[in-house]
Structures are given as structure tokens and as C-alpha cells.
PDB file of C-alpha atoms in Angstrom:
ATOM      1  CA  MET A 373      13.996 -42.953 -30.368  1.00  0.00           C
ATOM      2  CA  LYS A 374      15.360 -39.635 -31.588  1.00  0.00           C
ATOM      3  CA  ASN A 375      11.820 -38.444 -32.381  1.00  0.00           C
ATOM      4  CA  LEU A 376      10.616 -39.439 -28.921  1.00  0.00           C
ATOM      5  CA  ILE A 377      13.387 -37.434 -27.256  1.00  0.00           C
ATOM      6  CA  CYS A 378      12.638 -34.413 -29.453  1.00  0.00           C
ATOM      7  CA  ILE A 379       8.948 -34.606 -28.575  1.00  0.00           C
ATOM      8  CA  LEU A 380       9.716 -34.830 -24.844  1.00  0.00           C
ATOM      9  CA  VAL A 381      12.113 -31.873 -24.985  1.00  0.00           C
ATOM     10  CA  LEU A 382       9.633 -29.811 -26.997  1.00  0.00           C
ATOM     11  CA  THR A 383       6.789 -30.665 -24.597  1.00  0.00           C
ATOM     12  CA  PHE A 384       8.889 -29.700 -21.585  1.00  0.00           C
ATOM     13  CA  ALA A 385       9.995 -26.438 -23.220  1.00  0.00           C
ATOM     14  CA  LEU A 386       6.443 -25.417 -24.096  1.00  0.00           C
ATOM     15  CA  SER A 387       5.057 -26.295 -20.678  1.00  0.00           C
ATOM     16  CA  SER A 388       7.747 -24.160 -19.011  1.00  0.00           C
ATOM     17  CA  CYS A 389       6.697 -21.009 -20.847  1.00  0.00           C
ATOM     18  CA  SER A 390       4.459 -18.556 -19.072  1.00  0.00           C
ATOM     19  CA  THR A 391       1.895 -16.310 -20.678  1.00  0.00           C
ATOM     20  CA  THR A 392       1.543 -12.608 -20.066  1.00  0.00           C
ATOM     21  CA  ASP A 393      -1.909 -13.279 -18.569  1.00  0.00           C
ATOM     22  CA  ASP A 394      -0.205 -14.984 -15.602  1.00  0.00           C
ATOM     23  CA  GLU A 395       1.873 -11.883 -15.002  1.00  0.00           C
ATOM     24  CA  THR A 396      -0.853  -9.266 -15.464  1.00  0.00           C
ATOM     25  CA  ALA A 397      -1.402  -7.302 -12.282  1.00  0.00           C
ATOM     26  CA  ILE A 398      -4.920  -6.455 -11.191  1.00  0.00           C
ATOM     27  CA  ASN A 399      -5.613  -2.738 -11.507  1.00  0.00           C
ATOM     28  CA  ASN A 400      -5.096  -0.874  -8.249  1.00  0.00           C
ATOM     29  CA  SER A 401      -5.277   2.737  -9.478  1.00  0.00           C
ATOM     30  CA  ASP A 402      -8.511   3.494  -7.591  1.00  0.00           C
ATOM     31  CA  LEU A 403      -6.981   2.200  -4.340  1.00  0.00           C
ATOM     32  CA  VAL A 404      -3.834   4.311  -4.390  1.00  0.00           C
ATOM     33  CA  GLY A 405      -3.780   6.951  -1.662  1.00  0.00           C
ATOM     34  CA  SER A 406      -4.443   7.298   2.031  1.00  0.00           C
ATOM     35  CA  TRP A 407      -7.636   6.043   3.626  1.00  0.00           C
ATOM     36  CA  GLN A 408      -8.993   7.032   7.034  1.00  0.00           C
ATOM     37  CA  TRP A 409     -10.679   4.179   8.927  1.00  0.00           C
ATOM     38  CA  THR A 410     -14.257   5.002   9.945  1.00  0.00           C
ATOM     39  CA  GLN A 411     -15.734   1.713  11.201  1.00  0.00           C
ATOM     40  CA  THR A 412     -15.356  -2.039  11.602  1.00  0.00           C
ATOM     41  CA  ALA A 413     -18.578  -3.949  12.205  1.00  0.00           C
ATOM     42  CA  GLY A 414     -20.252  -7.331  11.868  1.00  0.00           C
ATOM     43  CA  GLY A 415     -19.672 -10.818  13.140  1.00  0.00           C
ATOM     44  CA  LEU A 416     -21.823 -13.631  14.453  1.00  0.00           C
ATOM     45  CA  PHE A 417     -22.222 -11.654  17.664  1.00  0.00           C
ATOM     46  CA  TYR A 418     -22.517  -8.226  16.074  1.00  0.00           C
ATOM     47  CA  PHE A 419     -20.044  -5.604  17.210  1.00  0.00           C
ATOM     48  CA  GLU A 420     -19.090  -2.162  15.994  1.00  0.00           C
ATOM     49  CA  ALA A 421     -15.829  -0.277  16.476  1.00  0.00           C
ATOM     50  CA  THR A 422     -15.116   3.295  15.412  1.00  0.00           C
ATOM     51  CA  PRO A 423     -12.340   5.807  16.052  1.00  0.00           C
ATOM     52  CA  GLU A 424     -14.548   7.314  18.758  1.00  0.00           C
ATOM     53  CA  THR A 425     -15.145   4.015  20.587  1.00  0.00           C
ATOM     54  CA  THR A 426     -11.527   2.800  20.341  1.00  0.00           C
ATOM     55  CA  GLY A 427      -9.601   6.054  20.633  1.00  0.00           C
ATOM     56  CA  LYS A 428      -7.648   5.023  17.517  1.00  0.00           C
ATOM     57  CA  ALA A 429      -7.297   7.120  14.386  1.00  0.00           C
ATOM     58  CA  LEU A 430      -6.168   4.558  11.801  1.00  0.00           C
ATOM     59  CA  GLU A 431      -4.845   5.421   8.358  1.00  0.00           C
ATOM     60  CA  LEU A 432      -4.191   2.886   5.590  1.00  0.00           C
ATOM     61  CA  THR A 433      -1.928   4.040   2.761  1.00  0.00           C
ATOM     62  CA  LEU A 434      -1.784   2.001  -0.453  1.00  0.00           C
ATOM     63  CA  THR A 435       0.773   2.679  -3.191  1.00  0.00           C
ATOM     64  CA  ASP A 436       0.741   1.918  -6.901  1.00  0.00           C
ATOM     65  CA  THR A 437       3.711  -0.429  -6.337  1.00  0.00           C
ATOM     66  CA  TYR A 438       1.570  -2.705  -4.120  1.00  0.00           C
ATOM     67  CA  ASN A 439       3.028  -1.536  -0.807  1.00  0.00           C
ATOM     68  CA  PHE A 440       1.061  -0.384   2.215  1.00  0.00           C
ATOM     69  CA  SER A 441       1.556   1.289   5.562  1.00  0.00           C
ATOM     70  CA  ILE A 442      -0.745   1.595   8.546  1.00  0.00           C
ATOM     71  CA  ALA A 443      -0.560   4.460  11.025  1.00  0.00           C
ATOM     72  CA  GLU A 444      -2.312   4.597  14.399  1.00  0.00           C
ATOM     73  CA  ASN A 445      -2.751   8.071  15.862  1.00  0.00           C
ATOM     74  CA  GLY A 446      -0.054   9.340  13.484  1.00  0.00           C
ATOM     75  CA  THR A 447       2.551   6.637  14.231  1.00  0.00           C
ATOM     76  CA  GLU A 448       3.311   3.877  11.740  1.00  0.00           C
ATOM     77  CA  ILE A 449       2.484   0.475  13.236  1.00  0.00           C
ATOM     78  CA  ALA A 450       2.798  -1.788  10.186  1.00  0.00           C
ATOM     79  CA  ASN A 451       3.984  -1.822   6.601  1.00  0.00           C
ATOM     80  CA  GLY A 452       4.628  -4.287   3.847  1.00  0.00           C
ATOM     81  CA  SER A 453       3.200  -5.416   0.552  1.00  0.00           C
ATOM     82  CA  TYR A 454      -0.314  -6.196  -0.547  1.00  0.00           C
ATOM     83  CA  ALA A 455      -1.704  -8.422  -3.265  1.00  0.00           C
ATOM     84  CA  LEU A 456      -4.881  -8.268  -5.281  1.00  0.00           C
ATOM     85  CA  SER A 457      -6.606 -11.373  -6.573  1.00  0.00           C
ATOM     86  CA  LEU A 458     -10.007 -12.178  -8.035  1.00  0.00           C
ATOM     87  CA  GLU A 459     -12.462 -14.174  -5.922  1.00  0.00           C
ATOM     88  CA  THR A 460     -16.163 -14.867  -5.980  1.00  0.00           C
ATOM     89  CA  SER A 461     -17.950 -12.581  -3.555  1.00  0.00           C
ATOM     90  CA  ILE A 462     -20.421 -14.309  -1.241  1.00  0.00           C
ATOM     91  CA  TYR A 463     -22.334 -11.035  -1.144  1.00  0.00           C
ATOM     92  CA  SER A 464     -22.947 -10.557  -4.882  1.00  0.00           C
ATOM     93  CA  GLY A 465     -21.987 -13.953  -6.324  1.00  0.00           C
ATOM     94  CA  GLU A 466     -19.805 -12.130  -8.842  1.00  0.00           C
ATOM     95  CA  THR A 467     -16.050 -12.041  -9.255  1.00  0.00           C
ATOM     96  CA  ALA A 468     -14.539  -9.188  -7.255  1.00  0.00           C
ATOM     97  CA  ARG A 469     -11.121  -7.901  -6.252  1.00  0.00           C
ATOM     98  CA  PHE A 470      -9.755  -9.357  -3.022  1.00  0.00           C
ATOM     99  CA  ILE A 471      -6.981  -7.579  -1.126  1.00  0.00           C
ATOM    100  CA  THR A 472      -4.468  -9.319   1.105  1.00  0.00           C
ATOM    101  CA  LEU A 473      -2.120  -7.297   3.286  1.00  0.00           C
ATOM    102  CA  GLU A 474       0.558  -9.949   3.012  1.00  0.00           C
ATOM    103  CA  THR A 475       3.102  -9.275   5.703  1.00  0.00           C
ATOM    104  CA  ILE A 476       0.915  -8.746   8.772  1.00  0.00           C
ATOM    105  CA  GLU A 477      -1.193 -11.908   8.911  1.00  0.00           C
ATOM    106  CA  GLN A 478      -0.996 -12.288  12.695  1.00  0.00           C
ATOM    107  CA  GLN A 479      -1.006  -8.634  13.700  1.00  0.00           C
ATOM    108  CA  ASP A 480      -4.279  -7.068  14.825  1.00  0.00           C
ATOM    109  CA  VAL A 481      -4.471  -3.590  13.332  1.00  0.00           C
ATOM    110  CA  GLY A 482      -8.115  -2.813  14.136  1.00  0.00           C
ATOM    111  CA  PHE A 483      -9.641  -3.451  10.734  1.00  0.00           C
ATOM    112  CA  VAL A 484     -10.151  -6.207   8.149  1.00  0.00           C
ATOM    113  CA  LYS A 485      -6.812  -6.901   6.431  1.00  0.00           C
ATOM    114  CA  ASN A 486      -7.956  -9.452   3.837  1.00  0.00           C
ATOM    115  CA  GLY A 487     -11.222  -9.209   1.951  1.00  0.00           C
ATOM    116  CA  ILE A 488     -13.408  -8.199  -0.933  1.00  0.00           C
ATOM    117  CA  ILE A 489     -12.921  -4.561  -1.953  1.00  0.00           C
ATOM    118  CA  LYS A 490     -15.764  -2.231  -2.808  1.00  0.00           C
ATOM    119  CA  ILE A 491     -15.195   1.390  -3.814  1.00  0.00           C
ATOM    120  CA  SER A 492     -18.122   3.791  -3.962  1.00  0.00           C
ATOM    121  CA  ASN A 493     -18.240   7.480  -4.893  1.00  0.00           C
ATOM    122  CA  SER A 494     -14.473   7.125  -5.570  1.00  0.00           C
ATOM    123  CA  ASN A 495     -13.774   8.116  -1.972  1.00  0.00           C
ATOM    124  CA  GLN A 496     -15.301   5.330   0.119  1.00  0.00           C
ATOM    125  CA  LEU A 497     -13.538   1.990   0.559  1.00  0.00           C
ATOM    126  CA  LYS A 498     -15.016  -1.106   2.147  1.00  0.00           C
ATOM    127  CA  ILE A 499     -13.068  -4.303   2.858  1.00  0.00           C
ATOM    128  CA  ALA A 500     -15.331  -7.249   3.743  1.00  0.00           C
ATOM    129  CA  ASP A 501     -13.829 -10.561   4.850  1.00  0.00           C
ATOM    130  CA  ASN A 502     -16.057 -12.580   2.462  1.00  0.00           C
ATOM    131  CA  ASN A 503     -17.422 -14.845   5.199  1.00  0.00           C
ATOM    132  CA  HIS A 504     -21.004 -15.452   6.269  1.00  0.00           C
ATOM    133  CA  ASP A 505     -21.607 -13.458   9.450  1.00  0.00           C
ATOM    134  CA  GLY A 506     -18.387 -11.719   8.484  1.00  0.00           C
ATOM    135  CA  ILE A 507     -16.787  -8.465   9.405  1.00  0.00           C
ATOM    136  CA  SER A 508     -16.186  -5.425   7.227  1.00  0.00           C
ATOM    137  CA  SER A 509     -14.209  -2.227   7.617  1.00  0.00           C
ATOM    138  CA  SER A 510     -14.994   1.138   6.057  1.00  0.00           C
ATOM    139  CA  PHE A 511     -12.652   3.969   5.089  1.00  0.00           C
ATOM    140  CA  ILE A 512     -12.834   7.447   3.543  1.00  0.00           C
ATOM    141  CA  LYS A 513     -10.125   8.621   1.169  1.00  0.00           C
ATOM    142  CA  ILE A 514      -8.062  11.483   2.528  1.00  0.00           C
ATOM    143  CA  GLU A 515      -5.549  11.900  -0.318  1.00  0.00           C
TER     144      GLU A 515
END
């Protein structure tokens, strides 16, 4: 009986431990800075929105501490935290980083808030919602 109790306690203790892999953050160093929104486009019934067509100059700022802020025409309209996870991209079939602006789920800010991230030329950011007939938003780095 004593052995059974020891085995149960040991099993519980080991299963409660976490590994450092669970706590490893996904690298965000290439995302840190301010990004100027240039376009949102796509959808089943294709549409395209730009700063010129909406009259909105949107700026997304991402920090190395996983916080964000969004400014519209120079005035902050949202802020909070963001998370990065790994998901399979429907576009490439490969694992890719997925960003989620966590604290503004219901707020429309004029661009895709949750999606697959693609960085090109180190100054162009694209967030695509990872859905068939989906929508994507494009940004240019300003800082």
C-alpha cells in the first residue's frame, strides 16, 4: 500500500511539472516597431480598402513585450496585448506565425487583427486571416 501511495504521489508530481518548451515565447523581434496600414483586401465578394478610400491613416505599433497600440489619424483607438502562436498556413501548407491582438476581438479597427504573419524585405508586413476567400491587410514599417 505504501508503494502504491508513493507511486501515485510521484506520478502526480511529475505530471505537474512544466518544461521550458511550454514557456518559450515565439520570436517577435522582426515585428517590433510601428507599421503604417496600406491596404485591406479580399473576401468572397472581393473588396479593397486603403487609406485613400477610407480617409483613415492607421498605425499599428508592436512592442517586444507583446503589447500593441493602434492609432487612427494620429489618435490612439485601441491598445492591449498580442500573442503569437504557430499554425498551419492554408496558403503554403507550412507552419507559420499567427498573431492575435487579444484584447480587441469585437472592435473593428479597419484591418485584419488575427492571422498568419508574413514579413518581406524586412519592412513589409502582411496579416492574412488564414481562411479560404479570406482577407489580408498590408503594412509598411515606419520605425
